Amino acid sequence: MSKQAQKLHPTIRPFYPDAKPIPTEAKNASLNTLSHKVQESQGEDLEQARHNLLWKLMGEYIPAEKDSVQLSFVNHMEYTLARSRFNLDAFSSYLAVSYSVRDRLIELFNDTQEYFISSKAKQVYYVSAEFLVGRFLRNALLNLELEDLYRKSLAELDVSLDQIYNEEYDPGLGNGGLGRLAACFMDSLATLNLPGWGYGLMYSFGMFKQIIGADGSQLEIPDYWLNFGDPWRIQKPTVCHQVHFYGRCENGVWKPSLTINAVANDFLIPGFGTDNTLALRLWSSKPTVELDEEKFRGGDYFQAITMKQRCENLTSVLYPNDNTYEGKEMRLMQEYFMSSASLQDIIRRLKTHQKQDIRQLPKYAAIQLNDTHPTVMVAECLRILMDEEDMGLLEALEITRKVFSYTCHTLMPEALEKWDVPMFQNMLPRHLEIIYQLNQYYLDDVRAKYHVTDDVIRNLSIIEESNPKKVRMANLAVIGSHMVNGVAAIHSELMKIYVFKDFAQLEPKKFINKTNGVTIRRWLHHCNPALSQIINRVVGDEKWALNAEGLTALTKKQDDPNFIAEWEAVKLANKQHLAELVKKTTGVELNPEKQLFDIQVKRIHEYKRQQLNIFSIIYRYLNILEMTPAERAKLVPRAMIFGGKAAPGYYAAKKLIKLINNVAKVVNADKNIGDLLKVVYIPNYNVSAAEIIIPGTDVCEQISTAGTEASGTSNMKFAFNGGLIIGTHDGANIEIGDAIGNENVFFFGEVAENVDTYRAAAEHPIPAGLRRVFDTIRTGLFGDVNEYECLIYPVEHGDNYLVAKDFEDYLDAQRRCDEAYKNKEEWTKMSIASTANMARFSSDRTITEYANEVWGIHECKLPVVEPIEASGVQQMGVGSVGGSLRRHQSAAFAEQAPSSNGPTLSKGTYGSLSRKSQIPVPAAQPVQDSKNDDHDGEIEIDYN
């Protein structure tokens, strides 16, 4: 509930569903009177009387008052959880509080959706295989500006809000930067009042929970994050679409042999500084028939439920291991399942809510494909338009291209998905026919318009002529989209040069850059409250959390000794919190006051070069052993902290984790080293851990091989929190250096344009220091020598990731970092400069650019109704009279809705900065009846 809503007198909401002026009878009569009226009425009068009563029952927002919070909490404890309100354990208290907060989100979400529909607003649909959302409770309370109210209200019931925060499980809905970016984008969409939805999959077990075995190896166990339910998940069994697989095609008619139901699960995403609330819709797989009745009657109970289990397993795990045929098949099934269900839902919304013909889809929908996982959606769209809407290929392709845009997140060839044609044909036979038809049309069109070679045609083709042939999903996305973007300036240029060279030469305007960003609500305001408080004092209020340009005010304090001391104190407190996490998860004790905290937390991959980091740590350890006491006294003590998961089938990455942990065992047990060097590996790195790690970081490692990291977003999170960067000229590091000053980044290493030349060289010398490291590993000091050859051999034979090439320059960057840290005042000035100049890397800026330049969507902010005399309506289920009346509803706002040519968002402000505005509600106008249409393969009751 917004602060503005708390200040307003109770405000009457427009009448629904007729959208007529609110009858005087409904406004002034009591619930008792209206109830009697229903009992006495007949015919049209009965319908009107029911509408009056329904409006009156839900006329108010849940009040933002202590009594309301407490009553809602105990109601959910007793009625939702069936627990005694006199026995409040921590986990049950977390659930009850979450349901209480969710009630408020549901009100706002329903009103937001009604307003979008009545406004006939074009919406964006962000489709992603993962959404790494993190915990919901605190984020929701902070965005709703209710944390203080809930903390004080619950304290009277002997419930600690801070304690129950830790009862929430991190949702297993994502893994790395791709999923976290999607979550940041959803936060920005809601905060900027932009109409949209997120679409993905409802994973039962996530990727996996990482534990570190006694020998230092990564062990994967299921992530049972849903074992005790999830209060933020709103299951919608009435929103269900049928998705088909396998079978055969006869004369262009698909006859599938397997059908699975996609059932909606919604997670609500509140905006900050606004009442607008969006939804992330995730699909769970369910059987169309619960069991095989014939087998059940025959007593074969296990076989009777086999199909049910197979269907439900489809959305069990994020990224099945694709080292086997079965794993590849399940991954493709997941991607098509997500794509088909999401597209059916989008089209249903167009036809049911907007009452529009399918040819109007580009006017009402923009679909953003987040990487190659959902790109089969292009083929599915063509299939629906051609087979179900009776269009020809050209008309279907024109509509499809206007709707879709595609984000490429990689320069790594192996990350651009390709599917074997035989497997694709077996699973999606009709889609393969359409892909061949599209491919033939596109290549013929290119030949007719341009003078191109056969090599160019081969590169442009959706079908790779290998053995077996493969379907190139990235090429399908490029051909079926009107816009393709990279995610950092250097990445977008390299993408045009290497990944989509021939496409970019034919259609250069199709390829653009949209540098990634992160939400500063979660990644500064929420995760670093102490730093946020001193920023508030400098800026004047919290407006910087809505417009990151406000952070530039910190520059005027950069030379203030008192402010520098305050900044250092906040950093030390955050380092102490991080040290507590390290102690709890690894047992290793750190020294926050003396040690420089050096962090590398991200997915484990050779191109991200955790091996370069651990090799340098071994080098540092060997040097310390040889130093005199006088030399040691000059050293900056270091705590080297790692975290991140390796894919279960990625052998080298898993051995790298084992090496890091075994180096840690040796170093941390060496009493001759003490606090001069500690090495730790935090297991099961996730969003909640990141919210502690990032504020407590002195310097972070962004050391990918130049030209391999698309953008990276962890670099942005660290920099917003004043963590400095040791990094290569790669991804967003370059743009961060441009923004905060290259003098505030410890750059090193080869640049991207020279990488190919180095790789092609006949020899790749190993520096003496690195050779010594390899020799030490091969002595067995850190365990079985043979296990680490997969890390050493590639460096000695080809050095594909430039570990040998960059090693000495990397050591020099570390030395420069140490020297800078010795001067704490100058170091802190660099830290302040980092935070002050990071505005460009807010995801609000990124989303504003997408909205204006790619999607063509406009701000659609819930209006605030003029306050009028209170009606004294009682809020059912809360028991409090008064409060803030619900003030948004359906077509009553249609006259205020932005047109399709409405104002674009300002790049300077990134949308509305406050909830202060009060917009009068126009007289309600009649609208078309919105009864649901019938559609094959779906059940639909809920208007959302």
Short mmCIF file of C-alpha atoms in Angstrom, two decimals, residues 353-769:
data_model
loop_
_atom_site.label_atom_id
_atom_site.label_comp_id
_atom_site.label_asym_id
_atom_site.label_seq_id
_atom_site.Cartn_x
_atom_site.Cartn_y
_atom_site.Cartn_z
CA HIS A 353 -10.02 -9.49 -23.27
CA GLN A 354 -9.35 -7.23 -26.23
CA LYS A 355 -11.95 -8.85 -28.50
CA GLN A 356 -9.51 -8.59 -31.37
CA ASP A 357 -8.83 -10.64 -34.47
CA ILE A 358 -5.53 -12.51 -34.53
CA ARG A 359 -4.25 -10.14 -37.21
CA GLN A 360 -4.22 -7.41 -34.56
CA LEU A 361 -1.68 -9.32 -32.47
CA PRO A 362 1.24 -6.94 -33.25
CA LYS A 363 -0.86 -4.01 -32.04
CA TYR A 364 -1.42 -5.58 -28.64
CA ALA A 365 1.58 -7.83 -28.01
CA ALA A 366 5.36 -7.69 -28.12
CA ILE A 367 7.18 -10.93 -27.30
CA GLN A 368 10.80 -10.82 -26.15
CA LEU A 369 12.75 -14.07 -26.48
CA ASN A 370 15.38 -14.20 -23.73
CA ASP A 371 18.17 -16.25 -25.35
CA THR A 372 17.63 -19.29 -27.59
CA HIS A 373 15.58 -21.42 -25.15
CA PRO A 374 12.18 -20.02 -26.19
CA THR A 375 12.98 -19.51 -29.88
CA VAL A 376 10.86 -22.49 -30.97
CA MET A 377 8.04 -20.05 -30.20
CA VAL A 378 8.65 -18.54 -33.65
CA ALA A 379 7.79 -21.85 -35.32
CA GLU A 380 4.82 -22.32 -32.99
CA CYS A 381 3.46 -18.88 -33.91
CA LEU A 382 3.74 -19.71 -37.60
CA ARG A 383 1.99 -23.04 -36.99
CA ILE A 384 -0.92 -21.44 -35.16
CA LEU A 385 -1.34 -18.72 -37.80
CA MET A 386 -1.06 -21.13 -40.71
CA ASP A 387 -2.88 -24.20 -39.38
CA GLU A 388 -5.43 -22.74 -36.97
CA GLU A 389 -5.99 -19.27 -38.45
CA ASP A 390 -5.74 -20.40 -42.10
CA MET A 391 -3.04 -17.93 -43.19
CA GLY A 392 -0.39 -18.38 -45.82
CA LEU A 393 3.29 -18.38 -44.91
CA LEU A 394 3.96 -14.79 -45.98
CA GLU A 395 1.10 -13.28 -43.99
CA ALA A 396 1.95 -15.42 -40.97
CA LEU A 397 5.62 -14.44 -41.18
CA GLU A 398 4.77 -10.74 -41.42
CA ILE A 399 2.74 -10.91 -38.21
CA THR A 400 5.32 -13.07 -36.46
CA ARG A 401 8.17 -10.69 -37.26
CA LYS A 402 6.25 -7.69 -35.95
CA VAL A 403 5.59 -9.45 -32.66
CA PHE A 404 8.94 -11.08 -31.86
CA SER A 405 12.30 -9.68 -30.84
CA TYR A 406 15.27 -11.74 -29.73
CA THR A 407 18.08 -11.18 -27.24
CA CYS A 408 21.33 -13.03 -27.90
CA HIS A 409 23.26 -13.55 -24.67
CA THR A 410 26.37 -15.28 -25.88
CA LEU A 411 29.30 -15.39 -28.25
CA MET A 412 29.98 -19.04 -27.45
CA PRO A 413 28.96 -21.31 -30.36
CA GLU A 414 28.01 -24.16 -28.02
CA ALA A 415 25.50 -21.90 -26.25
CA LEU A 416 23.55 -21.27 -29.48
CA GLU A 417 21.19 -24.21 -29.36
CA LYS A 418 20.98 -26.65 -32.23
CA TRP A 419 18.72 -29.69 -32.31
CA ASP A 420 19.28 -32.86 -34.31
CA VAL A 421 16.74 -32.96 -37.13
CA PRO A 422 15.70 -36.60 -36.47
CA MET A 423 14.86 -35.81 -32.83
CA PHE A 424 13.10 -32.56 -33.76
CA GLN A 425 11.11 -34.31 -36.49
CA ASN A 426 10.05 -37.07 -34.13
CA MET A 427 8.85 -34.66 -31.45
CA LEU A 428 7.51 -31.74 -33.54
CA PRO A 429 6.90 -33.03 -37.07
CA ARG A 430 4.66 -30.18 -38.19
CA HIS A 431 7.04 -27.54 -36.88
CA LEU A 432 9.91 -29.05 -38.84
CA GLU A 433 7.81 -28.92 -42.02
CA ILE A 434 7.12 -25.24 -41.40
CA ILE A 435 10.79 -24.55 -40.63
CA TYR A 436 11.82 -26.15 -43.93
CA GLN A 437 9.17 -24.10 -45.73
CA LEU A 438 10.30 -20.89 -44.04
CA ASN A 439 13.96 -21.67 -44.69
CA GLN A 440 13.35 -22.26 -48.40
CA TYR A 441 11.37 -19.04 -48.73
CA TYR A 442 13.98 -16.99 -46.86
CA LEU A 443 16.98 -18.34 -48.76
CA ASP A 444 15.22 -17.93 -52.12
CA ASP A 445 14.36 -14.36 -51.18
CA VAL A 446 17.98 -13.62 -50.24
CA ARG A 447 19.24 -15.08 -53.51
CA ALA A 448 16.77 -12.94 -55.45
CA LYS A 449 17.66 -9.68 -53.68
CA TYR A 450 21.40 -10.00 -53.11
CA HIS A 451 24.45 -11.40 -54.83
CA VAL A 452 25.59 -13.90 -52.21
CA THR A 453 27.86 -16.92 -52.25
CA ASP A 454 26.91 -20.46 -51.37
CA ASP A 455 28.89 -20.08 -48.15
CA VAL A 456 26.69 -17.17 -47.14
CA ILE A 457 23.57 -19.20 -47.91
CA ARG A 458 24.90 -22.05 -45.77
CA ASN A 459 25.51 -19.64 -42.90
CA LEU A 460 22.04 -18.12 -43.19
CA SER A 461 20.21 -21.42 -43.36
CA ILE A 462 18.15 -22.56 -40.39
CA ILE A 463 19.24 -26.11 -41.22
CA GLU A 464 22.89 -26.99 -40.66
CA GLU A 465 24.10 -29.51 -43.23
CA SER A 466 25.96 -31.69 -40.74
CA ASN A 467 25.57 -35.36 -39.92
CA PRO A 468 22.96 -35.52 -38.60
CA LYS A 469 21.43 -32.29 -39.82
CA LYS A 470 20.63 -29.76 -37.12
CA VAL A 471 18.04 -27.03 -36.59
CA ARG A 472 19.82 -23.77 -35.71
CA MET A 473 17.50 -22.10 -33.22
CA ALA A 474 19.36 -18.78 -33.24
CA ASN A 475 18.95 -18.49 -37.03
CA LEU A 476 15.24 -19.25 -36.65
CA ALA A 477 14.97 -16.44 -34.09
CA VAL A 478 16.82 -13.94 -36.30
CA ILE A 479 14.67 -14.70 -39.35
CA GLY A 480 11.45 -14.61 -37.31
CA SER A 481 12.13 -11.39 -35.35
CA HIS A 482 12.07 -7.71 -36.25
CA MET A 483 14.91 -6.87 -33.86
CA VAL A 484 17.95 -8.70 -32.47
CA ASN A 485 19.96 -7.21 -29.65
CA GLY A 486 23.20 -7.84 -27.84
CA VAL A 487 23.60 -6.98 -24.17
CA ALA A 488 26.76 -4.84 -24.03
CA ALA A 489 28.40 -2.54 -26.54
CA ILE A 490 31.37 -4.82 -27.24
CA HIS A 491 29.16 -7.91 -27.27
CA SER A 492 26.78 -6.39 -29.80
CA GLU A 493 29.64 -5.50 -32.12
CA LEU A 494 31.24 -8.94 -31.83
CA MET A 495 27.84 -10.53 -32.35
CA LYS A 496 27.56 -8.75 -35.70
CA ILE A 497 31.12 -9.68 -36.66
CA TYR A 498 31.22 -13.34 -35.58
CA VAL A 499 27.85 -14.81 -34.60
CA PHE A 500 25.45 -13.28 -37.15
CA LYS A 501 27.89 -11.75 -39.62
CA ASP A 502 25.95 -12.53 -42.80
CA PHE A 503 22.57 -11.61 -41.31
CA ALA A 504 23.98 -8.30 -40.08
CA GLN A 505 25.38 -7.44 -43.49
CA LEU A 506 21.98 -8.04 -45.12
CA GLU A 507 19.89 -6.29 -42.44
CA PRO A 508 22.20 -4.04 -40.39
CA LYS A 509 19.35 -2.07 -38.79
CA LYS A 510 17.89 -5.23 -37.27
CA PHE A 511 20.90 -5.62 -34.94
CA ILE A 512 21.11 -3.24 -31.99
CA ASN A 513 22.63 -3.00 -28.53
CA LYS A 514 20.78 -2.89 -25.22
CA THR A 515 23.34 -2.94 -22.43
CA ASN A 516 22.05 -4.93 -19.47
CA GLY A 517 21.22 -3.41 -16.13
CA VAL A 518 20.22 -4.47 -12.62
CA THR A 519 17.46 -3.27 -10.35
CA ILE A 520 18.94 -0.98 -7.75
CA ARG A 521 15.96 -1.62 -5.51
CA ARG A 522 17.10 -5.16 -4.65
CA TRP A 523 20.81 -4.72 -5.41
CA LEU A 524 21.46 -1.57 -3.40
CA HIS A 525 18.42 -0.17 -1.62
CA HIS A 526 17.27 -3.51 -0.19
CA CYS A 527 20.47 -5.54 0.19
CA ASN A 528 22.58 -2.70 1.60
CA PRO A 529 20.28 -0.74 3.94
CA ALA A 530 23.11 0.95 5.85
CA LEU A 531 24.60 2.37 2.65
CA SER A 532 21.12 3.31 1.44
CA GLN A 533 20.57 5.38 4.57
CA ILE A 534 23.63 7.54 4.03
CA ILE A 535 22.76 7.89 0.34
CA ASN A 536 19.26 9.03 1.36
CA ARG A 537 20.79 11.69 3.56
CA VAL A 538 22.98 13.03 0.76
CA VAL A 539 20.33 12.86 -1.97
CA GLY A 540 17.52 14.03 0.30
CA ASP A 541 15.18 11.02 0.09
CA GLU A 542 14.76 7.66 -1.65
CA LYS A 543 14.12 9.11 -5.10
CA TRP A 544 17.46 7.73 -6.32
CA ALA A 545 15.91 4.24 -6.11
CA LEU A 546 13.56 5.36 -8.90
CA ASN A 547 16.04 7.50 -10.79
CA ALA A 548 19.62 6.31 -10.38
CA GLU A 549 20.92 9.63 -11.69
CA GLY A 550 20.36 10.86 -8.14
CA LEU A 551 23.43 8.88 -7.05
CA THR A 552 25.66 11.46 -8.72
CA ALA A 553 25.06 13.67 -5.68
CA LEU A 554 27.57 11.45 -3.85
CA THR A 555 30.42 13.00 -5.83
CA LYS A 556 30.17 16.20 -3.81
CA LYS A 557 30.94 14.17 -0.68
CA GLN A 558 33.88 12.30 -2.17
CA ASP A 559 36.49 14.44 -0.40
CA ASP A 560 34.60 14.90 2.87
CA PRO A 561 36.63 13.13 5.63
CA ASN A 562 33.54 12.54 7.78
CA PHE A 563 31.62 11.02 4.88
CA ILE A 564 34.61 8.86 3.92
CA ALA A 565 34.80 7.56 7.49
CA GLU A 566 31.07 6.82 7.46
CA TRP A 567 31.37 4.97 4.14
CA GLU A 568 34.27 2.90 5.53
CA ALA A 569 32.23 2.03 8.64
CA VAL A 570 29.34 0.76 6.52
CA LYS A 571 31.71 -1.34 4.42
CA LEU A 572 33.30 -2.86 7.53
CA ALA A 573 29.89 -3.75 8.98
CA ASN A 574 28.94 -5.42 5.70
CA LYS A 575 32.23 -7.33 5.66
CA GLN A 576 31.47 -8.57 9.16
CA HIS A 577 28.10 -9.87 7.97
CA LEU A 578 29.85 -11.65 5.11
CA ALA A 579 32.41 -13.13 7.51
CA GLU A 580 29.52 -14.53 9.56
CA LEU A 581 28.10 -16.19 6.43
CA VAL A 582 31.51 -17.68 5.62
CA LYS A 583 31.89 -19.00 9.16
CA LYS A 584 28.40 -20.51 9.08
CA THR A 585 28.75 -22.20 5.68
CA THR A 586 32.43 -23.21 5.62
CA GLY A 587 33.72 -23.00 9.19
CA VAL A 588 36.54 -20.66 8.13
CA GLU A 589 37.12 -17.53 10.22
CA LEU A 590 38.01 -14.34 8.36
CA ASN A 591 39.36 -11.04 9.64
CA PRO A 592 37.20 -8.25 8.14
CA GLU A 593 39.24 -5.43 9.70
CA LYS A 594 42.55 -6.55 8.21
CA GLN A 595 41.79 -8.61 5.13
CA LEU A 596 40.89 -7.37 1.68
CA PHE A 597 37.82 -9.35 0.62
CA ASP A 598 38.33 -10.51 -2.98
CA ILE A 599 35.25 -12.18 -4.47
CA GLN A 600 34.51 -14.30 -7.52
CA VAL A 601 30.95 -15.62 -7.42
CA LYS A 602 29.34 -16.78 -10.65
CA ARG A 603 28.65 -19.86 -12.73
CA ILE A 604 31.76 -22.03 -12.99
CA HIS A 605 33.01 -22.09 -16.58
CA GLU A 606 36.41 -22.10 -18.23
CA TYR A 607 35.72 -18.86 -20.09
CA LYS A 608 34.94 -17.10 -16.79
CA ARG A 609 38.43 -18.20 -15.73
CA GLN A 610 38.13 -19.22 -12.12
CA GLN A 611 41.20 -21.30 -13.01
CA LEU A 612 43.22 -18.10 -13.58
CA ASN A 613 42.19 -16.91 -10.13
CA ILE A 614 43.07 -20.13 -8.30
CA PHE A 615 46.38 -20.44 -10.16
CA SER A 616 47.26 -16.92 -8.98
CA ILE A 617 46.29 -17.86 -5.42
CA ILE A 618 48.65 -20.83 -5.51
CA TYR A 619 51.35 -18.49 -6.84
CA ARG A 620 50.67 -16.04 -3.99
CA TYR A 621 50.77 -18.85 -1.43
CA LEU A 622 54.13 -20.14 -2.69
CA ASN A 623 55.58 -16.62 -2.60
CA ILE A 624 54.37 -15.97 0.95
CA LEU A 625 56.06 -19.15 2.13
CA GLU A 626 59.40 -17.78 0.91
CA MET A 627 59.01 -14.26 2.32
CA THR A 628 60.89 -12.87 5.29
CA PRO A 629 58.89 -11.46 8.22
CA ALA A 630 59.70 -7.95 7.00
CA GLU A 631 58.36 -8.72 3.54
CA ARG A 632 55.23 -10.30 4.99
CA ALA A 633 54.58 -7.21 7.07
CA LYS A 634 54.18 -5.19 3.86
CA LEU A 635 51.58 -7.55 2.39
CA VAL A 636 47.86 -6.81 2.21
CA PRO A 637 46.10 -9.78 3.86
CA ARG A 638 43.59 -11.38 1.49
CA ALA A 639 40.41 -13.42 1.83
CA MET A 640 39.72 -15.06 -1.53
CA ILE A 641 36.06 -16.04 -1.71
CA PHE A 642 34.52 -18.20 -4.43
CA GLY A 643 30.98 -19.35 -5.14
CA GLY A 644 28.96 -20.76 -8.03
CA LYS A 645 27.67 -23.97 -9.54
CA ALA A 646 29.06 -26.12 -12.32
CA ALA A 647 26.70 -27.88 -14.71
CA PRO A 648 26.43 -31.55 -13.65
CA GLY A 649 27.89 -32.76 -16.95
CA TYR A 650 30.73 -30.21 -17.14
CA TYR A 651 33.75 -32.30 -16.10
CA ALA A 652 36.43 -29.59 -16.15
CA ALA A 653 34.29 -27.11 -14.22
CA LYS A 654 33.62 -29.66 -11.49
CA LYS A 655 37.33 -30.46 -11.21
CA LEU A 656 38.00 -26.74 -10.91
CA ILE A 657 35.69 -26.59 -7.90
CA LYS A 658 37.56 -29.51 -6.38
CA LEU A 659 40.92 -27.81 -6.92
CA ILE A 660 39.71 -24.59 -5.29
CA ASN A 661 38.47 -26.45 -2.23
CA ASN A 662 41.62 -28.51 -1.88
CA VAL A 663 43.82 -25.44 -2.23
CA ALA A 664 41.66 -23.90 0.50
CA LYS A 665 42.30 -26.90 2.78
CA VAL A 666 46.07 -26.60 2.38
CA VAL A 667 46.28 -22.81 2.70
CA ASN A 668 43.82 -22.42 5.58
CA ALA A 669 45.54 -25.18 7.58
CA ASP A 670 48.99 -23.64 7.19
CA LYS A 671 49.73 -21.85 10.48
CA ASN A 672 52.70 -20.11 8.88
CA ILE A 673 50.28 -18.15 6.70
CA GLY A 674 47.66 -17.07 9.24
CA ASP A 675 45.42 -14.23 8.06
CA LEU A 676 47.74 -13.29 5.20
CA LEU A 677 45.74 -15.59 2.93
CA LYS A 678 42.47 -17.43 3.35
CA VAL A 679 40.55 -19.27 0.62
CA VAL A 680 36.88 -20.20 0.93
CA TYR A 681 34.20 -21.68 -1.31
CA ILE A 682 30.64 -20.75 -0.33
CA PRO A 683 28.37 -23.65 -1.35
CA ASN A 684 25.03 -23.32 -3.13
CA TYR A 685 25.48 -19.70 -4.19
CA ASN A 686 22.08 -18.06 -4.69
CA VAL A 687 20.34 -14.69 -4.55
CA SER A 688 20.07 -14.63 -0.77
CA ALA A 689 23.79 -15.33 -0.40
CA ALA A 690 24.56 -12.68 -3.02
CA GLU A 691 22.62 -10.10 -1.00
CA ILE A 692 25.15 -10.60 1.81
CA ILE A 693 28.27 -11.16 -0.29
CA ILE A 694 27.98 -8.18 -2.64
CA PRO A 695 27.72 -5.40 0.00
CA GLY A 696 30.68 -6.94 1.86
CA THR A 697 33.03 -7.02 -1.12
CA ASP A 698 36.16 -4.90 -1.47
CA VAL A 699 37.07 -6.07 -4.96
CA CYS A 700 35.38 -8.49 -7.37
CA GLU A 701 36.84 -10.64 -10.12
CA GLN A 702 35.37 -10.07 -13.61
CA ILE A 703 38.14 -11.85 -15.49
CA SER A 704 36.55 -13.65 -18.44
CA THR A 705 38.61 -14.10 -21.59
CA ALA A 706 38.15 -10.97 -23.70
CA GLY A 707 35.38 -11.47 -26.22
CA THR A 708 33.58 -14.28 -24.38
CA GLU A 709 31.40 -12.60 -21.75
CA ALA A 710 28.29 -11.09 -23.31
CA SER A 711 27.77 -8.53 -20.56
CA GLY A 712 27.73 -9.81 -17.03
CA THR A 713 25.54 -8.22 -14.38
CA SER A 714 27.36 -9.18 -11.19
CA ASN A 715 29.95 -6.52 -12.10
CA MET A 716 27.15 -3.95 -11.98
CA LYS A 717 25.84 -5.15 -8.62
CA PHE A 718 29.28 -4.96 -7.03
CA ALA A 719 29.97 -1.53 -8.54
CA PHE A 720 26.64 -0.10 -7.29
CA ASN A 721 27.69 -1.21 -3.79
CA GLY A 722 31.13 0.37 -4.06
CA GLY A 723 32.98 -2.86 -4.80
CA LEU A 724 35.88 -2.25 -7.18
CA ILE A 725 36.60 -4.44 -10.19
CA ILE A 726 39.63 -6.44 -11.28
CA GLY A 727 38.64 -7.18 -14.83
CA THR A 728 39.39 -7.75 -18.48
CA HIS A 729 38.28 -5.55 -21.36
CA ASP A 730 35.18 -7.66 -21.82
CA GLY A 731 31.42 -7.47 -21.51
CA ALA A 732 30.05 -4.53 -19.55
CA ASN A 733 33.41 -4.00 -17.78
CA ILE A 734 34.38 -1.63 -20.58
CA GLU A 735 31.26 0.51 -20.24
CA ILE A 736 31.55 0.51 -16.44
CA GLY A 737 35.11 1.80 -16.80
CA ASP A 738 33.85 4.54 -19.12
CA ALA A 739 31.19 5.52 -16.58
CA ILE A 740 33.11 5.46 -13.29
CA GLY A 741 36.57 6.19 -14.69
CA ASN A 742 39.13 3.65 -15.86
CA GLU A 743 41.35 4.76 -13.00
CA ASN A 744 38.80 3.16 -10.66
CA VAL A 745 39.01 -0.26 -12.37
CA PHE A 746 42.00 -2.63 -12.28
CA PHE A 747 42.03 -3.61 -15.95
CA PHE A 748 44.38 -6.23 -17.36
CA GLY A 749 44.72 -8.74 -20.17
CA GLU A 750 44.54 -9.05 -23.93
CA VAL A 751 41.81 -7.20 -25.83
CA ALA A 752 39.16 -9.00 -27.87
CA GLU A 753 40.45 -8.04 -31.31
CA ASN A 754 43.80 -9.77 -30.64
CA VAL A 755 42.44 -13.02 -29.22
CA ASP A 756 42.04 -14.90 -32.50
CA THR A 757 45.57 -13.97 -33.59
CA TYR A 758 46.99 -15.32 -30.35
CA ARG A 759 45.01 -18.54 -30.58
CA ALA A 760 46.23 -19.10 -34.14
CA ALA A 761 49.88 -18.76 -33.15
CA ALA A 762 52.09 -21.85 -33.31
CA GLU A 763 53.33 -21.49 -29.74
CA HIS A 764 51.82 -20.28 -26.47
CA PRO A 765 54.63 -19.83 -23.92
CA ILE A 766 53.95 -20.65 -20.27
CA PRO A 767 55.29 -17.92 -17.92
CA ALA A 768 57.76 -19.10 -15.30
CA GLY A 769 55.40 -18.29 -12.43
#
